Amino acid sequence: MFLQSHSIMTLLLLILSLFLKSSSCQLQCSKEILDDKEFSISMTDHTTAESGDCIWIPFNLTFPKNKVTPPYKKIWFKEDPQTNVDIQVVDNMKLESKNTFRINGLPRGEYEYGFKLEWGCNQTYIFPKRLRIYVSELTRKPIVRAYPMKEGQAATLTCRAYRLCSGRSKVHWKWTKADGQSTVQHDYDYDFHFHFQRGREISRFHLTPKADDHNTNITCVAEYNYSIVTERTVTLTVEFPPQILNGSQCVVEGKLLVCVCISRGNPLPPITWPFASLTEYSVISSSSIQTVNSTFTMPAADYLNSTVKCISSNGLGQAEIVIPIQNYTEKYGLDGSQRFDANLPWITAVSFSLNLILLTSLIICAYKRYKNMQKVPCDREENNTYASLKKADVQEEYTTISPKPK
Ligand SMILES: *[C@@H]1O[C@H](CO)[C@@H](O)[C@H](O)[C@H]1NC(C)=O
Ligand SMILES: *[C@@H]1O[C@H](CO)[C@@H](O)[C@H](O)[C@H]1NC(C)=O
Ligand SMILES: *[C@@H]1O[C@H](CO)[C@@H](O)[C@H](O)[C@H]1NC(C)=O
Ligand SMILES: *[C@@H]1O[C@H](CO)[C@@H](O)[C@H](O)[C@H]1NC(C)=O
Ligand SMILES: *[C@@H]1O[C@H](CO)[C@@H](O)[C@H](O)[C@H]1NC(C)=O
Ligand SMILES: *[C@@H]1O[C@H](CO)[C@@H](O)[C@H](O)[C@H]1NC(C)=O
Ligand SMILES: *[C@@H]1O[C@H](CO)[C@@H](O)[C@H](O)[C@H]1NC(C)=O
Ligand SMILES: *[C@@H]1O[C@H](CO)[C@@H](O)[C@H](O)[C@H]1NC(C)=O
């Protein structure tokens, strides 16, 4: 009986305490009257940073400790008090922590942050003070090392990208050939590796350059969070031995033999013409990007051998070719405007030969006549030859000769 009444009492007390608890909560939840003078935050009102930089904002708080009791929340919000970006809970166990607001990098732009306290049952105090952050573009570019390379020899390019507060970067390489063609090499499709060294990410790029890669622009692109991109471009220097180009040739121009030799190499490969015995000749050379153009001129009459040699060399090697001589009729025989001039030596030669034949036959005839007194065949031959020569004008003569050599 006594025991029963005791348990009923306990039950009643429990119900009462539950009721009291809920009613007290409802009391707390009604908005407290807060005095702005009791709250203050001391911090800078603006700061600047570069994209991706860590931002630390130290601050001191003043608030009524009797009203704001643990557990309470220290909250940073961005622009709008509903947009919380950093929440720190202070409870009895873990009291005051360091008062520093940390931002792990922001992209370029202008930002505004505010601070509020939350405690008890939905109690909030929003500090009127605001923090403005001006974020400028990232100026730290990756560092790319590219030493002069030699054609066909393995080389390595390195790119060190800064590690930003906002996180690691993803690096890729971009090639822009001298002709403007661009390709992107991602880590997964090219042989390059990453590792960290003193806070920087290092990407190595292995390649075996070709002569063609000279003057290629290679760009190391580092991409960070929030689309922060930074890059550095270097221009490759690839050394290669001389190579004589196809445009090299010799032509006979009037009384001159003109030979052109074009060679490409890096460093520039000077051209020499080994004609030690000649005294009368001239050489004109010009050069542009990695190409040397040398023109050698000599009197065609001095040209005795059937070959003209051109030699080009630089520190990496030597190239030499025997330049073929374009047939003189090939060049001028087909070109109408230059026909007459060009063929004058031919005509002279032909009429000289004909005269020679005539003279010879005259001598022979005279000799035969003198010896055998056989007149008739010789006289006819003589007249015919003369007739054809007399009739033939220089131009007409040419028309009969020109097509023959082809
Ligand atoms: C916070 O208070 C400390 C000591 O009272 C002071 O040295 C510091 O400058 C204050 N910091 C700010 C951001 O006001
Ligand atoms: C407490 O806050 C929550 C969420 O913000 C809201 O839904 C609720 O109505 C608030 N209660 C009181 C009593 O203000
Ligand atoms: C950067 O981006 C990665 C992947 O998107 C994410 O996991 C990481 O948390 C981000 N870092 C920061 C500091 O925002
Ligand atoms: C390579 O880079 C240089 C300087 O950065 C620039 O002047 C040149 O136009 C670039 N060439 C190509 C093909 O993009
Ligand atoms: C020269 O021409 C030949 C045939 O026309 C070609 O096979 C060769 O590759 C050319 N060489 C160069 C250096 O252009
Ligand atoms: C080489 O030089 C000659 C004479 O200076 C010029 O006519 C020719 O076009 C040049 N050739 C090249 C490929 O530069
Ligand atoms: C002609 O060729 C011979 C042997 O190939 C050489 O010894 C001589 O010097 C050459 N003459 C000229 C004028 O180049
Ligand atoms: C020049 O022409 C002659 C006869 O037409 C020919 O036999 C010779 O092969 C030609 N030479 C060259 C280098 O074209």
XYZ file of C-alpha atoms and ligand atoms in Angstrom:
518
model
C 0.000 0.000 0.000
C 2.753 2.412 1.065
C 4.909 1.188 -1.744
C 2.140 1.731 -4.281
C 1.494 5.364 -3.240
C 5.233 6.005 -3.471
C 5.443 4.867 -7.066
C 2.411 6.992 -7.948
C 4.150 9.999 -6.399
C 7.280 9.353 -8.451
C 5.229 9.151 -11.613
C 3.491 12.422 -10.824
C 6.806 14.127 -10.111
C 8.174 12.866 -13.395
C 5.198 14.235 -15.314
C 5.484 17.551 -13.481
C 9.193 17.857 -14.210
C 8.591 17.066 -17.893
C 5.892 19.733 -18.013
C 8.133 22.274 -16.295
C 10.984 21.499 -18.639
C 8.883 22.007 -21.773
C 7.344 25.208 -20.416
C 10.776 26.624 -19.531
C 11.957 25.851 -23.091
C 9.018 27.682 -24.527
C 9.968 30.609 -22.343
C 13.579 30.601 -23.675
C 12.395 30.351 -27.240
C 10.573 33.611 -27.018
C 12.899 36.269 -28.404
C 15.178 37.677 -25.770
C 15.608 41.416 -25.630
C 19.217 42.018 -26.541
C 21.234 45.188 -26.171
C 23.444 45.945 -29.191
C 25.917 47.658 -26.894
C 26.659 44.364 -25.233
C 27.788 42.774 -28.510
C 30.785 43.706 -30.560
C 33.265 42.074 -32.896
C 36.714 43.459 -33.428
C 38.322 42.613 -36.798
C 39.516 44.245 -39.977
C 36.728 45.462 -42.212
C 38.541 44.618 -45.458
C 41.431 42.605 -46.766
C 42.979 41.599 -50.080
C 44.254 38.293 -51.365
C 45.195 36.485 -54.563
C 43.061 33.734 -56.041
C 43.503 30.489 -54.181
C 45.332 32.053 -51.238
C 44.576 31.076 -47.674
C 42.851 33.896 -45.820
C 43.035 34.186 -42.038
C 40.918 36.745 -40.250
C 41.624 37.085 -36.525
C 38.792 38.536 -34.474
C 37.808 39.261 -30.864
C 34.282 38.977 -29.541
C 32.426 40.753 -26.790
C 29.024 39.402 -25.758
C 26.975 39.045 -22.514
C 28.297 35.799 -21.031
C 25.244 35.554 -18.762
C 22.877 35.407 -21.724
C 24.955 33.588 -24.270
C 25.786 30.404 -22.403
C 27.299 27.230 -23.733
C 26.504 25.430 -25.835
C 26.488 28.185 -28.418
C 27.551 28.500 -32.042
C 29.925 30.959 -33.671
C 28.861 31.211 -37.287
C 30.369 32.959 -40.301
C 28.077 33.560 -43.226
C 28.685 34.742 -46.775
C 26.637 37.699 -48.030
C 23.364 36.444 -46.584
C 22.911 35.423 -42.872
C 21.278 32.184 -44.076
C 24.391 31.133 -46.007
C 26.592 29.681 -43.307
C 30.141 28.919 -44.347
C 31.810 28.194 -41.011
C 30.171 26.900 -37.828
C 32.003 26.401 -34.577
C 30.244 24.915 -31.565
C 31.362 26.018 -28.103
C 30.184 23.792 -25.285
C 31.093 23.266 -21.637
C 33.669 20.648 -22.561
C 35.412 22.614 -25.252
C 35.404 26.248 -24.245
C 36.833 29.221 -26.133
C 38.741 28.166 -29.184
C 41.028 30.299 -31.279
C 39.243 33.222 -32.790
C 40.376 32.998 -36.395
C 38.220 32.765 -39.432
C 39.960 30.757 -42.156
C 39.032 30.680 -45.838
C 40.692 28.063 -48.061
C 41.081 30.105 -51.200
C 38.632 32.034 -53.312
C 38.455 32.727 -57.008
C 38.900 36.258 -58.279
C 36.162 38.618 -57.101
C 34.757 40.639 -54.241
C 33.180 39.015 -51.220
C 31.362 39.995 -48.052
C 31.228 37.993 -44.845
C 29.364 38.474 -41.592
C 29.271 36.855 -38.171
C 26.499 35.697 -35.898
C 26.018 33.900 -32.579
C 23.373 31.250 -31.969
C 22.525 29.870 -28.576
C 19.762 28.457 -26.423
C 16.524 27.843 -28.211
C 16.836 29.602 -31.584
C 18.436 32.723 -30.098
C 20.491 34.593 -32.699
C 22.539 37.732 -32.733
C 23.808 38.980 -36.093
C 26.722 41.387 -35.748
C 26.214 44.387 -38.014
C 29.892 44.639 -38.918
C 30.910 43.150 -42.273
C 34.196 41.903 -43.669
C 34.998 42.609 -47.337
C 37.575 40.554 -49.200
C 39.016 41.639 -52.537
C 40.525 38.695 -54.411
C 42.800 39.472 -57.340
C 44.052 37.189 -60.071
C 46.673 34.605 -59.262
C 50.045 35.990 -60.277
C 52.217 33.043 -59.313
C 52.759 31.097 -62.478
C 54.243 27.634 -62.740
C 57.970 27.467 -63.303
C 58.964 25.612 -66.451
C 62.477 24.460 -67.139
C 63.436 23.611 -70.690
C 67.090 23.411 -71.533
C 68.275 23.586 -75.150
C 67.794 20.169 -76.663
C 69.395 18.180 -79.425
C 67.443 16.426 -82.113
C 66.935 12.752 -81.327
C 68.220 12.975 -77.767
C 65.859 12.295 -74.878
C 65.099 15.390 -72.847
C 62.933 16.306 -69.895
C 60.876 19.378 -69.222
C 59.790 20.154 -65.710
C 56.933 22.274 -64.520
C 56.545 23.263 -60.891
C 53.104 24.462 -60.031
C 52.476 26.240 -56.747
C 50.280 24.456 -54.313
C 47.472 26.776 -53.369
C 45.356 26.817 -50.243
C 42.384 25.787 -52.334
C 44.072 22.513 -53.105
C 46.338 20.706 -55.516
C 46.525 21.526 -59.141
C 45.963 19.393 -62.156
C 48.696 19.989 -64.684
C 48.603 19.483 -68.394
C 50.922 20.480 -71.192
C 49.982 22.285 -74.354
C 52.061 22.378 -77.519
C 51.842 25.075 -80.130
C 54.033 24.248 -83.098
C 55.752 27.002 -85.023
C 53.009 26.689 -87.656
C 50.367 27.431 -85.022
C 49.028 23.880 -84.630
C 48.132 23.148 -81.053
C 47.828 19.897 -79.125
C 47.086 19.181 -75.488
C 48.930 16.449 -73.635
C 47.070 15.196 -70.588
C 48.735 13.217 -67.878
C 46.945 10.094 -68.983
C 48.075 10.142 -72.579
C 51.647 11.211 -72.202
C 54.593 10.135 -70.227
C 54.685 12.575 -67.399
C 54.850 12.187 -63.673
C 53.985 14.091 -60.596
C 55.559 14.454 -57.276
C 55.654 16.991 -54.520
C 58.658 18.930 -53.499
C 58.667 21.735 -50.977
C 55.041 22.600 -51.461
C 55.155 22.515 -55.226
C 53.791 20.009 -57.586
C 56.328 18.940 -60.142
C 55.359 17.547 -63.467
C 57.997 16.026 -65.675
C 57.556 15.714 -69.371
C 59.797 13.381 -71.343
C 60.323 13.792 -75.020
C 62.726 13.076 -77.835
C 62.635 16.226 -79.930
C 62.684 16.365 -83.694
C 64.143 19.210 -85.751
C 60.572 20.153 -86.437
C 59.989 20.841 -82.739
C 62.324 23.816 -82.788
C 60.511 27.000 -81.803
C 57.535 25.060 -80.516
C 55.804 26.838 -77.670
C 55.182 24.562 -74.775
C 52.793 25.657 -72.063
C 52.384 24.144 -68.643
C 48.813 24.737 -67.486
C 47.978 24.360 -63.806
C 44.297 24.126 -62.941
C 43.054 24.575 -59.391
C 39.673 24.430 -57.700
C 37.153 27.087 -58.597
C 38.485 27.111 -62.180
C 41.596 29.010 -61.165
C 43.977 28.501 -64.080
C 47.531 29.684 -64.429
C 50.076 28.849 -67.081
C 53.578 29.478 -68.298
C 54.909 29.219 -71.840
C 58.441 28.515 -72.936
C 59.803 28.199 -76.446
C 61.757 25.055 -77.198
C 65.212 25.278 -78.667
C 66.133 22.163 -80.584
C 69.558 21.961 -82.171
C 69.901 19.837 -85.265
C 72.531 19.134 -87.910
C 72.291 20.706 -91.375
C 70.013 19.293 -93.985
C 70.260 20.441 -97.583
C 66.867 21.244 -99.000
C 65.337 20.266 -102.298
C 65.382 23.737 -103.840
C 69.137 23.444 -104.347
C 70.104 23.491 -108.021
C 72.457 24.802 -110.705
C 71.379 26.496 -113.919
C 73.245 27.993 -116.803
C 72.207 31.579 -117.337
C 73.818 32.997 -120.442
C 77.521 32.795 -119.861
C 77.112 32.093 -116.178
C 76.577 29.013 -114.146
C 74.401 29.912 -111.169
C 74.082 27.451 -108.309
C 71.768 27.817 -105.338
C 72.177 25.755 -102.204
C 69.683 25.960 -99.338
C 70.411 24.354 -96.018
C 68.511 24.186 -92.731
C 70.123 23.636 -89.376
C 70.314 24.950 -85.831
C 72.669 26.675 -85.143
C 72.674 28.226 -88.626
C 74.862 26.099 -90.904
C 77.094 28.229 -93.173
C 77.468 27.008 -96.752
C 80.794 26.588 -98.528
C 81.549 25.765 -102.168
C 84.759 23.782 -102.578
C 86.156 25.346 -105.747
C 89.694 25.991 -104.698
C 91.072 26.265 -108.234
C 88.652 28.935 -109.404
C 89.490 32.600 -109.224
C 86.471 34.142 -110.865
C 83.323 33.519 -108.905
C 80.961 35.148 -106.456
C 78.962 33.911 -103.506
C 75.919 35.643 -102.051
C 74.483 34.278 -98.848
C 71.394 35.127 -96.931
C 69.790 33.492 -93.940
C 66.479 33.455 -92.224
C 65.151 31.332 -89.347
C 67.460 28.292 -89.365
C 67.837 28.430 -93.151
C 70.871 29.509 -95.148
C 70.548 30.327 -98.832
C 73.779 30.617 -100.777
C 74.068 31.517 -104.445
C 77.284 30.683 -106.246
C 78.006 32.221 -109.627
C 80.881 31.414 -111.983
C 81.556 31.731 -115.700
C 79.996 28.748 -117.457
C 83.159 28.410 -119.498
C 85.131 27.595 -116.352
C 82.778 24.836 -115.557
C 84.756 21.784 -116.497
C 83.615 19.039 -114.243
C 80.129 17.624 -114.311
C 79.540 18.203 -110.594
C 79.163 21.147 -108.256
C 79.375 20.412 -104.607
C 77.763 22.365 -101.756
C 78.815 21.817 -98.148
C 76.932 23.022 -95.096
C 78.008 22.472 -91.536
C 77.390 23.441 -87.944
C 78.621 22.081 -84.628
C 76.324 19.081 -84.899
C 77.305 17.828 -88.304
C 77.966 18.412 -91.949
C 75.852 17.883 -95.030
C 77.041 17.916 -98.579
C 75.453 17.256 -101.905
C 76.418 17.195 -105.510
C 74.002 19.574 -107.120
C 72.590 18.384 -110.427
C 72.994 20.789 -113.322
C 69.758 21.603 -115.052
C 70.049 21.086 -118.801
C 70.467 24.350 -120.432
C 68.012 23.545 -123.213
C 65.560 22.284 -120.618
C 65.442 25.640 -118.969
C 65.593 27.956 -121.958
C 64.455 25.864 -124.922
C 60.882 25.812 -123.727
C 60.690 29.427 -122.708
C 59.571 31.475 -125.715
C 60.652 34.900 -124.503
C 64.211 33.829 -123.940
C 64.471 31.671 -127.032
C 66.442 33.986 -129.222
C 69.043 35.082 -126.739
C 69.466 31.708 -125.266
C 69.846 29.977 -128.584
C 72.253 32.416 -130.120
C 75.269 30.397 -128.976
C 73.620 27.305 -130.417
C 73.034 28.897 -133.775
C 76.562 30.218 -133.861
C 77.811 26.756 -133.028
C 75.618 25.120 -135.683
C 76.533 27.563 -138.439
C 80.161 27.207 -137.440
C 79.841 23.426 -137.721
C 78.099 23.725 -141.073
C 80.786 26.042 -142.304
C 83.339 23.576 -141.086
C 81.597 20.739 -142.954
C 81.369 22.903 -146.052
C 84.991 23.856 -145.858
C 85.994 20.249 -145.324
C 83.866 19.053 -148.230
C 85.255 21.819 -150.423
C 88.767 20.757 -149.577
C 87.867 17.125 -150.112
C 86.172 17.963 -153.403
C 89.050 20.063 -154.558
C 91.409 17.321 -153.584
C 89.245 14.685 -155.348
C 88.854 16.857 -158.407
C 92.491 17.385 -158.505
C 93.151 13.665 -158.036
C 90.347 11.907 -159.978
C 88.698 14.621 -162.057
C 85.302 13.233 -160.926
C 83.277 16.519 -160.997
C 79.561 15.889 -160.973
C 78.644 14.485 -157.512
C 80.875 16.882 -155.697
C 79.507 19.983 -157.390
C 75.939 19.071 -156.580
C 76.663 18.415 -152.968
C 78.462 21.699 -152.747
C 75.591 23.682 -154.265
C 72.954 22.070 -152.091
C 74.756 22.803 -148.910
C 75.334 26.365 -149.881
C 71.721 26.834 -150.932
C 70.340 25.580 -147.657
C 72.661 27.801 -145.680
C 71.935 30.880 -147.760
C 68.198 30.455 -147.573
C 68.174 29.818 -143.898
C 67.562 32.855 -141.788
C 68.697 32.760 -138.181
C 65.116 32.344 -136.922
C 64.305 29.627 -139.418
C 67.465 27.845 -138.607
C 66.439 27.811 -135.028
C 63.055 26.244 -135.769
C 64.738 23.314 -137.409
C 67.234 22.859 -134.588
C 65.288 23.565 -131.476
C 63.011 20.536 -131.239
C 65.865 18.119 -131.940
C 67.704 18.099 -128.593
C 64.539 17.194 -126.648
C 42.202 40.767 -29.893
O 42.594 41.025 -28.544
C 43.981 40.926 -28.333
C 44.257 41.119 -26.850
O 43.276 41.774 -26.222
C 44.692 41.950 -29.173
O 46.070 41.828 -28.955
C 44.358 41.731 -30.627
O 44.950 42.726 -31.398
C 42.864 41.736 -30.816
N 42.583 41.346 -32.200
C 41.769 42.020 -32.981
C 41.573 41.485 -34.320
O 41.178 43.025 -32.590
C 13.750 27.674 -34.580
O 14.403 27.574 -35.818
C 13.843 26.663 -36.740
C 14.700 26.577 -37.926
O 15.328 27.752 -38.171
C 12.423 27.124 -37.065
O 11.830 26.183 -37.946
C 11.646 27.249 -35.821
O 10.364 27.763 -36.099
C 12.313 28.153 -34.785
N 11.583 28.123 -33.533
C 11.269 29.226 -32.870
C 10.514 29.015 -31.646
O 11.586 30.351 -33.255
C 39.080 21.023 -54.473
O 38.353 20.183 -55.323
C 38.339 18.829 -54.943
C 37.626 18.070 -56.009
O 36.678 18.814 -56.647
C 37.658 18.726 -53.579
O 37.674 17.384 -53.179
C 38.411 19.562 -52.587
O 37.766 19.558 -51.363
C 38.508 20.976 -53.073
N 39.342 21.714 -52.163
C 38.948 22.845 -51.622
C 39.928 23.462 -50.696
O 37.883 23.353 -51.869
C 55.357 31.524 -78.939
O 55.540 32.360 -77.824
C 56.058 33.619 -78.137
C 56.304 34.366 -76.865
O 55.647 33.805 -75.798
C 55.095 34.364 -79.061
O 55.627 35.607 -79.402
C 54.878 33.530 -80.302
O 53.920 34.138 -81.121
C 54.412 32.143 -79.953
N 54.353 31.334 -81.150
C 53.326 30.542 -81.440
C 53.422 29.752 -82.683
O 52.346 30.488 -80.725
C 63.107 16.130 -101.673
O 62.274 15.568 -102.660
C 62.149 14.165 -102.594
C 61.342 13.686 -103.785
O 60.660 14.718 -104.407
C 61.520 13.782 -101.277
O 61.419 12.386 -101.171
C 62.358 14.323 -100.140
O 61.729 14.046 -98.927
C 62.553 15.808 -100.296
N 63.483 16.243 -99.269
C 63.265 17.338 -98.554
C 64.299 17.669 -97.555
O 62.284 18.046 -98.729
C 67.633 32.095 -102.269
O 68.255 33.288 -102.726
C 67.958 33.597 -104.095
C 68.765 34.819 -104.453
O 69.017 35.643 -103.373
C 66.472 33.824 -104.260
O 66.173 34.075 -105.590
C 65.742 32.578 -103.818
O 64.350 32.786 -103.867
C 66.127 32.210 -102.406
N 65.503 30.943 -102.077
C 64.974 30.702 -100.872
C 64.343 29.377 -100.705
O 65.024 31.514 -99.972
C 87.432 18.284 -111.512
O 87.385 16.992 -110.868
C 88.640 16.530 -110.474
C 88.462 15.128 -109.905
O 87.105 14.854 -109.627
C 89.232 17.486 -109.464
O 90.504 17.036 -109.072
C 89.339 18.868 -110.080
O 89.783 19.790 -109.096
C 87.997 19.314 -110.570
N 88.121 20.608 -111.275
C 87.412 21.646 -110.926
C 87.600 22.853 -111.699
O 86.561 21.608 -109.993
C 70.694 16.791 -120.655
O 70.239 16.468 -121.967
C 70.877 15.351 -122.536
C 70.381 15.198 -123.969
O 69.147 15.796 -124.167
C 70.584 14.120 -121.680
O 71.207 13.004 -122.228
C 71.090 14.365 -120.274
O 70.745 13.275 -119.459
C 70.449 15.616 -119.724
N 71.048 15.879 -118.455
C 70.343 16.239 -117.387
C 71.096 16.477 -116.116
O 69.120 16.383 -117.421
